[in-house]
mmCIF file of N, CA and C in Angstrom:
data_model
loop_
_atom_site.group_PDB
_atom_site.id
_atom_site.type_symbol
_atom_site.label_atom_id
_atom_site.label_comp_id
_atom_site.label_asym_id
_atom_site.label_seq_id
_atom_site.Cartn_x
_atom_site.Cartn_y
_atom_site.Cartn_z
ATOM 1 N N UNK A 1 5.407 -12.240 11.877
ATOM 2 C CA UNK A 1 6.163 -12.675 13.032
ATOM 3 C C UNK A 1 6.254 -14.196 12.974
ATOM 4 N N UNK A 2 7.435 -14.728 13.136
ATOM 5 C CA UNK A 2 7.619 -16.166 13.195
ATOM 6 C C UNK A 2 7.665 -16.631 14.644
ATOM 7 N N UNK A 3 7.011 -17.718 14.919
ATOM 8 C CA UNK A 3 6.963 -18.215 16.290
ATOM 9 C C UNK A 3 7.907 -19.381 16.532
ATOM 10 N N UNK A 4 8.565 -19.874 15.493
ATOM 11 C CA UNK A 4 9.605 -20.903 15.623
ATOM 12 C C UNK A 4 9.113 -22.155 16.359
ATOM 13 N N UNK A 5 8.006 -22.709 15.939
ATOM 14 C CA UNK A 5 7.516 -23.943 16.529
ATOM 15 C C UNK A 5 6.621 -23.773 17.739
ATOM 16 N N UNK A 6 6.421 -22.584 18.199
ATOM 17 C CA UNK A 6 5.578 -22.336 19.371
ATOM 18 C C UNK A 6 4.352 -21.534 18.970
ATOM 19 N N UNK A 7 3.835 -21.768 17.780
ATOM 20 C CA UNK A 7 2.810 -20.935 17.187
ATOM 21 C C UNK A 7 1.518 -20.819 17.952
ATOM 22 N N UNK A 8 0.935 -21.943 18.364
ATOM 23 C CA UNK A 8 -0.383 -21.882 18.990
ATOM 24 C C UNK A 8 -0.328 -21.161 20.332
ATOM 25 N N UNK A 9 0.632 -21.507 21.141
ATOM 26 C CA UNK A 9 0.688 -20.866 22.464
ATOM 27 C C UNK A 9 1.081 -19.393 22.365
ATOM 28 N N UNK A 10 2.066 -19.057 21.531
ATOM 29 C CA UNK A 10 2.480 -17.658 21.424
ATOM 30 C C UNK A 10 1.459 -16.806 20.684
ATOM 31 N N UNK A 11 0.823 -17.347 19.663
ATOM 32 C CA UNK A 11 -0.186 -16.570 18.945
ATOM 33 C C UNK A 11 -1.353 -16.231 19.864
ATOM 34 N N UNK A 12 -1.751 -17.171 20.688
ATOM 35 C CA UNK A 12 -2.817 -16.925 21.656
ATOM 36 C C UNK A 12 -2.381 -15.883 22.684
ATOM 37 N N UNK A 13 -1.168 -16.023 23.180
ATOM 38 C CA UNK A 13 -0.638 -15.088 24.173
ATOM 39 C C UNK A 13 -0.562 -13.669 23.610
ATOM 40 N N UNK A 14 0.074 -13.531 22.437
ATOM 41 C CA UNK A 14 0.228 -12.191 21.866
ATOM 42 C C UNK A 14 -1.099 -11.619 21.370
ATOM 43 N N UNK A 15 -1.999 -12.465 20.932
ATOM 44 C CA UNK A 15 -3.322 -11.980 20.557
ATOM 45 C C UNK A 15 -4.049 -11.377 21.738
ATOM 46 N N UNK A 16 -3.934 -12.020 22.890
ATOM 47 C CA UNK A 16 -4.532 -11.487 24.110
ATOM 48 C C UNK A 16 -3.884 -10.170 24.504
ATOM 49 N N UNK A 17 -2.559 -10.120 24.397
ATOM 50 C CA UNK A 17 -1.835 -8.894 24.759
ATOM 51 C C UNK A 17 -2.188 -7.733 23.829
ATOM 52 N N UNK A 18 -2.304 -8.007 22.532
ATOM 53 C CA UNK A 18 -2.675 -6.954 21.580
ATOM 54 C C UNK A 18 -4.083 -6.448 21.889
ATOM 55 N N UNK A 19 -4.984 -7.353 22.212
ATOM 56 C CA UNK A 19 -6.342 -6.949 22.587
ATOM 57 C C UNK A 19 -6.340 -6.053 23.811
ATOM 58 N N UNK A 20 -5.517 -6.403 24.793
ATOM 59 C CA UNK A 20 -5.416 -5.567 25.997
ATOM 60 C C UNK A 20 -4.835 -4.194 25.660
ATOM 61 N N UNK A 21 -3.843 -4.160 24.769
ATOM 62 C CA UNK A 21 -3.268 -2.881 24.350
ATOM 63 C C UNK A 21 -4.305 -2.029 23.628
ATOM 64 N N UNK A 22 -5.131 -2.655 22.805
ATOM 65 C CA UNK A 22 -6.169 -1.912 22.084
ATOM 66 C C UNK A 22 -7.192 -1.318 23.039
ATOM 67 N N UNK A 23 -7.404 -1.978 24.162
ATOM 68 C CA UNK A 23 -8.326 -1.462 25.170
ATOM 69 C C UNK A 23 -7.667 -0.435 26.082
ATOM 70 N N UNK A 24 -6.345 -0.251 25.917
ATOM 71 C CA UNK A 24 -5.634 0.732 26.724
ATOM 72 C C UNK A 24 -5.233 0.224 28.086
ATOM 73 N N UNK A 25 -5.237 -1.078 28.260
ATOM 74 C CA UNK A 25 -4.885 -1.647 29.557
ATOM 75 C C UNK A 25 -3.369 -1.784 29.686
ATOM 76 N N UNK A 26 -2.846 -1.503 30.847
ATOM 77 C CA UNK A 26 -1.400 -1.562 31.054
ATOM 78 C C UNK A 26 -0.875 -2.997 31.107
ATOM 79 N N UNK A 27 -1.725 -3.967 31.412
ATOM 80 C CA UNK A 27 -1.252 -5.354 31.460
ATOM 81 C C UNK A 27 -1.115 -5.973 30.069
ATOM 82 N N UNK A 28 -1.288 -5.182 29.034
ATOM 83 C CA UNK A 28 -1.083 -5.648 27.668
ATOM 84 C C UNK A 28 0.349 -5.486 27.201
ATOM 85 N N UNK A 29 1.211 -4.941 28.032
ATOM 86 C CA UNK A 29 2.609 -4.709 27.650
ATOM 87 C C UNK A 29 3.366 -6.030 27.542
ATOM 88 N N UNK A 30 4.258 -6.108 26.549
ATOM 89 C CA UNK A 30 5.125 -7.273 26.381
ATOM 90 C C UNK A 30 6.564 -6.797 26.218
ATOM 91 N N UNK A 31 7.494 -7.732 26.234
ATOM 92 C CA UNK A 31 8.913 -7.406 26.050
ATOM 93 C C UNK A 31 9.200 -6.939 24.631
ATOM 94 N N UNK A 32 8.307 -7.224 23.683
ATOM 95 C CA UNK A 32 8.531 -6.866 22.288
ATOM 96 C C UNK A 32 8.050 -5.464 21.944
ATOM 97 N N UNK A 33 7.382 -4.802 22.847
ATOM 98 C CA UNK A 33 6.813 -3.482 22.564
ATOM 99 C C UNK A 33 7.865 -2.428 22.239
ATOM 100 N N UNK A 34 9.016 -2.521 22.850
ATOM 101 C CA UNK A 34 10.031 -1.483 22.654
ATOM 102 C C UNK A 34 10.971 -1.776 21.488
ATOM 103 N N UNK A 35 10.808 -2.915 20.825
ATOM 104 C CA UNK A 35 11.677 -3.252 19.701
ATOM 105 C C UNK A 35 11.256 -2.484 18.457
ATOM 106 N N UNK A 36 12.225 -1.945 17.766
ATOM 107 C CA UNK A 36 11.953 -1.225 16.515
ATOM 108 C C UNK A 36 12.145 -2.186 15.336
ATOM 109 N N UNK A 37 11.292 -2.064 14.339
ATOM 110 C CA UNK A 37 11.450 -2.877 13.144
ATOM 111 C C UNK A 37 12.621 -2.353 12.334
ATOM 112 N N UNK A 38 13.363 -3.275 11.725
ATOM 113 C CA UNK A 38 14.475 -2.871 10.873
ATOM 114 C C UNK A 38 13.925 -2.260 9.592
ATOM 115 N N UNK A 39 14.570 -1.214 9.133
ATOM 116 C CA UNK A 39 14.140 -0.556 7.902
ATOM 117 C C UNK A 39 14.995 -1.040 6.749
ATOM 118 N N UNK A 40 14.408 -1.080 5.580
ATOM 119 C CA UNK A 40 15.109 -1.492 4.366
ATOM 120 C C UNK A 40 15.181 -0.302 3.417
ATOM 121 N N UNK A 41 16.297 -0.150 2.752
ATOM 122 C CA UNK A 41 16.487 0.992 1.873
ATOM 123 C C UNK A 41 15.566 0.954 0.656
ATOM 124 N N UNK A 42 15.166 -0.233 0.239
ATOM 125 C CA UNK A 42 14.353 -0.367 -0.971
ATOM 126 C C UNK A 42 12.859 -0.259 -0.702
ATOM 127 N N UNK A 43 12.463 -0.096 0.523
ATOM 128 C CA UNK A 43 11.035 -0.032 0.846
ATOM 129 C C UNK A 43 10.746 1.253 1.612
ATOM 130 N N UNK A 44 9.934 2.099 1.028
ATOM 131 C CA UNK A 44 9.551 3.348 1.687
ATOM 132 C C UNK A 44 8.073 3.279 2.106
ATOM 133 N N UNK A 45 7.181 3.692 1.273
ATOM 134 C CA UNK A 45 5.758 3.697 1.608
ATOM 135 C C UNK A 45 4.967 2.685 0.796
ATOM 136 N N UNK A 46 5.271 2.582 -0.474
ATOM 137 C CA UNK A 46 4.501 1.730 -1.370
ATOM 138 C C UNK A 46 5.246 0.425 -1.639
ATOM 139 N N UNK A 47 4.578 -0.723 -1.525
ATOM 140 C CA UNK A 47 5.246 -2.002 -1.777
ATOM 141 C C UNK A 47 5.387 -2.281 -3.272
ATOM 142 N N UNK A 48 6.234 -1.518 -3.941
ATOM 143 C CA UNK A 48 6.395 -1.588 -5.392
ATOM 144 C C UNK A 48 6.904 -2.948 -5.855
ATOM 145 N N UNK A 49 7.623 -3.647 -5.019
ATOM 146 C CA UNK A 49 8.237 -4.914 -5.401
ATOM 147 C C UNK A 49 7.272 -6.094 -5.329
ATOM 148 N N UNK A 50 6.100 -5.891 -4.759
ATOM 149 C CA UNK A 50 5.153 -6.999 -4.602
ATOM 150 C C UNK A 50 4.612 -7.499 -5.937
ATOM 151 N N UNK A 51 4.419 -6.620 -6.904
ATOM 152 C CA UNK A 51 3.935 -7.072 -8.212
ATOM 153 C C UNK A 51 4.917 -8.035 -8.852
ATOM 154 N N UNK A 52 6.199 -7.749 -8.740
ATOM 155 C CA UNK A 52 7.213 -8.654 -9.284
ATOM 156 C C UNK A 52 7.220 -9.975 -8.517
ATOM 157 N N UNK A 53 7.063 -9.922 -7.220
ATOM 158 C CA UNK A 53 7.035 -11.143 -6.416
ATOM 159 C C UNK A 53 5.814 -11.993 -6.759
ATOM 160 N N UNK A 54 4.655 -11.363 -6.916
ATOM 161 C CA UNK A 54 3.447 -12.097 -7.293
ATOM 162 C C UNK A 54 3.621 -12.769 -8.647
ATOM 163 N N UNK A 55 4.176 -12.048 -9.604
ATOM 164 C CA UNK A 55 4.382 -12.603 -10.948
ATOM 165 C C UNK A 55 5.348 -13.776 -10.895
ATOM 166 N N UNK A 56 6.410 -13.655 -10.124
ATOM 167 C CA UNK A 56 7.396 -14.734 -10.002
ATOM 168 C C UNK A 56 6.748 -15.997 -9.443
ATOM 169 N N UNK A 57 6.023 -15.868 -8.343
ATOM 170 C CA UNK A 57 5.427 -17.054 -7.716
ATOM 171 C C UNK A 57 4.260 -17.600 -8.538
ATOM 172 N N UNK A 58 3.540 -16.758 -9.248
ATOM 173 C CA UNK A 58 2.483 -17.226 -10.143
ATOM 174 C C UNK A 58 3.103 -18.080 -11.256
ATOM 175 N N UNK A 59 4.195 -17.614 -11.838
ATOM 176 C CA UNK A 59 4.890 -18.379 -12.889
ATOM 177 C C UNK A 59 5.448 -19.672 -12.322
ATOM 178 N N UNK A 60 6.001 -19.613 -11.132
ATOM 179 C CA UNK A 60 6.561 -20.805 -10.486
ATOM 180 C C UNK A 60 5.462 -21.842 -10.219
ATOM 181 N N UNK A 61 4.277 -21.390 -9.812
ATOM 182 C CA UNK A 61 3.160 -22.295 -9.585
ATOM 183 C C UNK A 61 2.695 -22.948 -10.884
ATOM 184 N N UNK A 62 2.685 -22.187 -11.975
ATOM 185 C CA UNK A 62 2.262 -22.749 -13.258
ATOM 186 C C UNK A 62 3.234 -23.791 -13.769
ATOM 187 N N UNK A 63 4.517 -23.602 -13.512
ATOM 188 C CA UNK A 63 5.528 -24.550 -13.966
ATOM 189 C C UNK A 63 5.415 -25.862 -13.189
ATOM 190 N N UNK A 64 5.092 -25.777 -11.913
ATOM 191 C CA UNK A 64 5.026 -26.972 -11.055
ATOM 192 C C UNK A 64 3.912 -27.867 -11.416
#
């Protein structure tokens, strides 16, 4: 989740809300609870593309 420059305050806020949700408290609800994550056609269960991404960034780090 990106906080767009409001990281400390929003991370603290949402961390508190997630903790309340884990305890089953109703005051842990936020406006983001009902949002569905977008699905990608290339990603099902296993992150098969991560090995290629790791190799790419490892090579990029070595070149730098």
